[in-house]
Amino acid sequence: DAGVTQSPTHLIKTRGQQVTLRCSPKSGHDTVSWYQQALGQGPQFIFQYYEEEERQRGNFPDRFSGHQFPNYSSELNVNALLLGDSALYLCASSQDRDAETQYFGPGTRLLVL
Amino acid sequence: AQSVTQLDSHVSVSEGTPVLLRCNYSSSYSPSLFWYVQHPNKGLQLLLKYTSAATLVKGINGFEAEFKKSETSFHLTKPSAHMSDAAEYFCVVSALTDSWGKLQFGAGTQVVVTP
């Protein structure tokens, strides 16, 4: 049974560019959450998707947007990249009936130059 | 609103000795509490979860945590550290009635295990 997968593993972008990160949830899971983990810090909640809708959002600007597809996979998009967006982006999946028990993927490390 | 405070940013232990990682929480609702571990360049792995069924929670790899409401604490322990326990550990709170499982992470505790 595959766990949560994310692609790509690493990414280098320059300021002002746009990036798309992808996530496939664990089999049987229908809810996807995204987190940003800056170096030396704990992960910060970006947003959560359920039934293809953004259900809740953390304190992140509108430059951060997402999408969930009918097969429950999800994308995180970041526009107008800033140096401060450099971080490890983590995707977590869960079942709606137990949304708080989340299983994390290995993450995508984004470096903005 | 909820939050967690991990009282130690770094903990160093000798192999075979006990490990104690301290966490205090704050929550407006009855919280669910978690401990996650993150090995270098890896994702987060769930160690254990507390949801009010029992105050002493057993997790994977010999770890356990005790929920103490009076002290608002959820400390993680392991009787005997192994070299493979070297990693970053995060205490996490979720107030499900408030936010559909939005997880609030502590700042993390880096554990070093010496031979």
GROMACS .gro file of C-alpha atoms in nm:
model
  228
    1ASP     CA    1   0.000   0.000   0.000
    2ALA     CA    2   0.166   0.322  -0.114
    3GLY     CA    3   0.180   0.601   0.135
    4VAL     CA    4   0.160   0.970   0.056
    5THR     CA    5   0.372   1.063  -0.243
    6GLN     CA    6   0.491   1.405  -0.351
    7SER     CA    7   0.663   1.539  -0.659
    8PRO     CA    8   0.909   1.675  -0.735
    9THR     CA    9   1.149   1.605  -0.448
   10HIS     CA   10   1.353   1.918  -0.507
   11LEU     CA   11   1.295   2.235  -0.703
   12ILE     CA   12   1.492   2.552  -0.770
   13LYS     CA   13   1.313   2.867  -0.885
   14THR     CA   14   1.393   3.237  -0.909
   15ARG     CA   15   1.204   3.524  -0.751
   16GLY     CA   16   0.882   3.613  -0.928
   17GLN     CA   17   0.834   3.274  -1.084
   18GLN     CA   18   0.544   3.038  -1.021
   19VAL     CA   19   0.564   2.680  -0.894
   20THR     CA   20   0.329   2.380  -0.876
   21LEU     CA   21   0.378   2.097  -0.630
   22ARG     CA   22   0.189   1.771  -0.645
   23CYS     CA   23   0.061   1.523  -0.391
   24SER     CA   24  -0.108   1.183  -0.407
   25PRO     CA   25  -0.279   1.079  -0.085
   26LYS     CA   26  -0.260   0.746   0.090
   27SER     CA   27  -0.504   0.491  -0.047
   28GLY     CA   28  -0.848   0.535   0.110
   29HIS     CA   29  -0.787   0.895   0.215
   30ASP     CA   30  -1.002   1.180   0.084
   31THR     CA   31  -0.862   1.485   0.262
   32VAL     CA   32  -0.535   1.660   0.182
   33SER     CA   33  -0.359   1.923   0.389
   34TRP     CA   34  -0.051   2.125   0.297
   35TYR     CA   35   0.215   2.256   0.533
   36GLN     CA   36   0.522   2.477   0.495
   37GLN     CA   37   0.829   2.395   0.702
   38ALA     CA   38   1.098   2.660   0.704
   39LEU     CA   39   1.448   2.555   0.804
   40GLY     CA   40   1.473   2.490   1.177
   41GLN     CA   41   1.102   2.538   1.241
   42GLY     CA   42   0.791   2.329   1.282
   43PRO     CA   43   0.548   2.292   0.993
   44GLN     CA   44   0.290   2.566   0.944
   45PHE     CA   45  -0.058   2.487   0.811
   46ILE     CA   46  -0.132   2.636   0.467
   47PHE     CA   47  -0.472   2.491   0.376
   48GLN     CA   48  -0.684   2.177   0.361
   49TYR     CA   49  -0.887   2.032   0.075
   50TYR     CA   50  -1.189   1.805   0.095
   51GLU     CA   51  -1.438   1.723  -0.181
   52GLU     CA   52  -1.237   1.939  -0.420
   53GLU     CA   53  -1.294   2.249  -0.207
   54GLU     CA   54  -1.063   2.447   0.020
   55ARG     CA   55  -1.213   2.377   0.360
   56GLN     CA   56  -0.989   2.586   0.579
   57ARG     CA   57  -0.684   2.805   0.545
   58GLY     CA   58  -0.393   2.918   0.758
   59ASN     CA   59  -0.226   3.259   0.762
   60PHE     CA   60  -0.083   3.249   0.413
   61PRO     CA   61  -0.133   3.510   0.137
   62ASP     CA   62  -0.343   3.455  -0.172
   63ARG     CA   63  -0.025   3.380  -0.368
   64PHE     CA   64  -0.068   3.032  -0.223
   65SER     CA   65  -0.350   2.843  -0.391
   66GLY     CA   66  -0.444   2.484  -0.439
   67HIS     CA   67  -0.662   2.234  -0.608
   68GLN     CA   68  -0.797   1.889  -0.538
   69PHE     CA   69  -0.890   1.651  -0.817
   70PRO     CA   70  -1.169   1.390  -0.826
   71ASN     CA   71  -0.915   1.116  -0.748
   72TYR     CA   72  -0.826   1.312  -0.426
   73SER     CA   73  -0.478   1.409  -0.544
   74SER     CA   74  -0.386   1.770  -0.491
   75GLU     CA   75  -0.167   2.053  -0.616
   76LEU     CA   76  -0.017   2.349  -0.434
   77ASN     CA   77   0.056   2.656  -0.646
   78VAL     CA   78   0.265   2.949  -0.539
   79ASN     CA   79   0.277   3.263  -0.753
   80ALA     CA   80   0.525   3.551  -0.751
   81LEU     CA   81   0.781   3.356  -0.551
   82LEU     CA   82   0.974   3.534  -0.277
   83LEU     CA   83   1.305   3.434  -0.122
   84GLY     CA   84   1.112   3.363   0.197
   85ASP     CA   85   0.909   3.094   0.024
   86SER     CA   86   1.214   2.867   0.034
   87ALA     CA   87   1.108   2.576   0.254
   88LEU     CA   88   1.008   2.212   0.270
   89TYR     CA   89   0.647   2.175   0.157
   90LEU     CA   90   0.470   1.882   0.315
   91CYS     CA   91   0.149   1.718   0.206
   92ALA     CA   92  -0.057   1.518   0.453
   93SER     CA   93  -0.356   1.299   0.385
   94SER     CA   94  -0.635   1.176   0.611
   95GLN     CA   95  -0.989   1.043   0.607
   96ASP     CA   96  -1.259   1.303   0.661
   97ARG     CA   97  -1.407   1.099   0.947
   98ASP     CA   98  -1.069   1.124   1.122
   99ALA     CA   99  -0.925   1.437   0.961
  100GLU     CA  100  -0.683   1.509   1.243
  101THR     CA  101  -0.487   1.182   1.204
  102GLN     CA  102  -0.268   1.284   0.919
  103TYR     CA  103  -0.001   1.092   0.732
  104PHE     CA  104   0.275   1.292   0.573
  105GLY     CA  105   0.464   1.259   0.249
  106PRO     CA  106   0.840   1.308   0.221
  107GLY     CA  107   0.800   1.668   0.109
  108THR     CA  108   0.920   1.890  -0.174
  109ARG     CA  109   1.216   2.110  -0.096
  110LEU     CA  110   1.182   2.444  -0.275
  111LEU     CA  111   1.471   2.683  -0.307
  112VAL     CA  112   1.399   3.034  -0.436
  113LEU     CA  113   1.701   3.229  -0.563
  114ALA     CA  114  -0.720   2.876   1.959
  115GLN     CA  115  -0.462   2.615   2.044
  116SER     CA  116  -0.084   2.604   2.073
  117VAL     CA  117   0.200   2.385   2.195
  118THR     CA  118   0.529   2.471   2.361
  119GLN     CA  119   0.818   2.229   2.349
  120LEU     CA  120   1.030   2.313   2.647
  121ASP     CA  121   1.364   2.190   2.509
  122SER     CA  122   1.504   2.273   2.167
  123HIS     CA  123   1.784   2.016   2.203
  124VAL     CA  124   1.816   1.700   2.412
  125SER     CA  125   2.128   1.485   2.426
  126VAL     CA  126   2.116   1.134   2.572
  127SER     CA  127   2.346   0.834   2.586
  128GLU     CA  128   2.242   0.515   2.414
  129GLY     CA  129   2.052   0.293   2.655
  130THR     CA  130   1.942   0.575   2.887
  131PRO     CA  131   1.587   0.716   2.918
  132VAL     CA  132   1.458   0.990   2.690
  133LEU     CA  133   1.219   1.263   2.807
  134LEU     CA  134   1.081   1.525   2.569
  135ARG     CA  135   0.859   1.788   2.731
  136CYS     CA  136   0.551   1.948   2.580
  137ASN     CA  137   0.289   2.184   2.722
  138TYR     CA  138  -0.029   2.266   2.534
  139SER     CA  139  -0.302   2.525   2.530
  140SER     CA  140  -0.644   2.462   2.382
  141SER     CA  141  -0.992   2.609   2.404
  142TYR     CA  142  -1.144   2.268   2.342
  143SER     CA  143  -1.068   1.914   2.447
  144PRO     CA  144  -0.757   1.861   2.243
  145SER     CA  145  -0.618   1.574   2.048
  146LEU     CA  146  -0.243   1.557   2.091
  147PHE     CA  147   0.022   1.390   1.882
  148TRP     CA  148   0.392   1.330   1.866
  149TYR     CA  149   0.561   1.310   1.527
  150VAL     CA  150   0.923   1.226   1.446
  151GLN     CA  151   1.123   1.358   1.151
  152HIS     CA  152   1.448   1.194   1.053
  153PRO     CA  153   1.694   1.395   0.840
  154ASN     CA  154   1.565   1.458   0.490
  155LYS     CA  155   1.254   1.253   0.559
  156GLY     CA  156   0.886   1.329   0.607
  157LEU     CA  157   0.702   1.322   0.938
  158GLN     CA  158   0.610   0.991   1.098
  159LEU     CA  159   0.328   0.962   1.350
  160LEU     CA  160   0.457   0.819   1.679
  161LEU     CA  161   0.139   0.829   1.885
  162LYS     CA  162  -0.195   1.001   1.935
  163TYR     CA  163  -0.403   1.098   2.240
  164THR     CA  164  -0.778   1.143   2.205
  165SER     CA  165  -0.907   1.113   2.565
  166ALA     CA  166  -0.950   0.736   2.571
  167ALA     CA  167  -0.658   0.679   2.808
  168THR     CA  168  -0.410   0.919   2.963
  169LEU     CA  169  -0.110   0.695   2.896
  170VAL     CA  170  -0.062   0.639   2.526
  171LYS     CA  171   0.173   0.382   2.378
  172GLY     CA  172   0.324   0.446   2.039
  173ILE     CA  173   0.563   0.290   1.798
  174ASN     CA  174   0.931   0.210   1.861
  175GLY     CA  175   0.887   0.191   2.240
  176PHE     CA  176   0.772   0.550   2.288
  177GLU     CA  177   0.487   0.650   2.516
  178ALA     CA  178   0.332   0.976   2.632
  179GLU     CA  179   0.123   1.075   2.931
  180PHE     CA  180  -0.157   1.332   2.914
  181LYS     CA  181  -0.187   1.540   3.232
  182LYS     CA  182  -0.479   1.781   3.214
  183SER     CA  183  -0.397   1.951   3.544
  184GLU     CA  184  -0.051   2.037   3.415
  185THR     CA  185  -0.157   2.083   3.049
  186SER     CA  186   0.134   1.859   2.956
  187PHE     CA  187   0.194   1.574   2.713
  188HIS     CA  188   0.551   1.458   2.767
  189LEU     CA  189   0.708   1.187   2.549
  190THR     CA  190   0.929   0.919   2.703
  191LYS     CA  191   1.126   0.611   2.606
  192PRO     CA  192   1.296   0.388   2.864
  193SER     CA  193   1.609   0.319   2.660
  194ALA     CA  194   1.737   0.532   2.373
  195HIS     CA  195   1.867   0.375   2.055
  196MET     CA  196   2.099   0.535   1.803
  197SER     CA  197   1.815   0.531   1.550
  198ASP     CA  198   1.612   0.763   1.777
  199ALA     CA  199   1.830   1.056   1.675
  200ALA     CA  200   1.587   1.286   1.497
  201GLU     CA  201   1.363   1.591   1.539
  202TYR     CA  202   1.046   1.540   1.743
  203PHE     CA  203   0.734   1.755   1.719
  204CYS     CA  204   0.450   1.785   1.966
  205VAL     CA  205   0.126   1.867   1.787
  206VAL     CA  206  -0.221   1.976   1.897
  207SER     CA  207  -0.548   1.957   1.709
  208ALA     CA  208  -0.880   2.095   1.830
  209LEU     CA  209  -1.109   1.903   1.601
  210THR     CA  210  -1.423   2.081   1.714
  211ASP     CA  211  -1.258   2.405   1.618
  212SER     CA  212  -1.091   2.337   1.290
  213TRP     CA  213  -1.137   2.001   1.116
  214GLY     CA  214  -0.801   1.869   1.212
  215LYS     CA  215  -0.583   2.172   1.152
  216LEU     CA  216  -0.259   2.068   1.320
  217GLN     CA  217  -0.057   2.315   1.525
  218PHE     CA  218   0.307   2.211   1.558
  219GLY     CA  219   0.556   2.295   1.826
  220ALA     CA  220   0.899   2.427   1.733
  221GLY     CA  221   1.055   2.083   1.767
  222THR     CA  222   1.313   1.911   1.988
  223GLN     CA  223   1.633   1.786   1.830
  224VAL     CA  224   1.744   1.459   1.991
  225VAL     CA  225   2.107   1.354   1.978
  226VAL     CA  226   2.203   1.003   2.091
  227THR     CA  227   2.565   0.940   2.183
  228PRO     CA  228   2.727   0.594   2.197
   0.00000   0.00000   0.00000
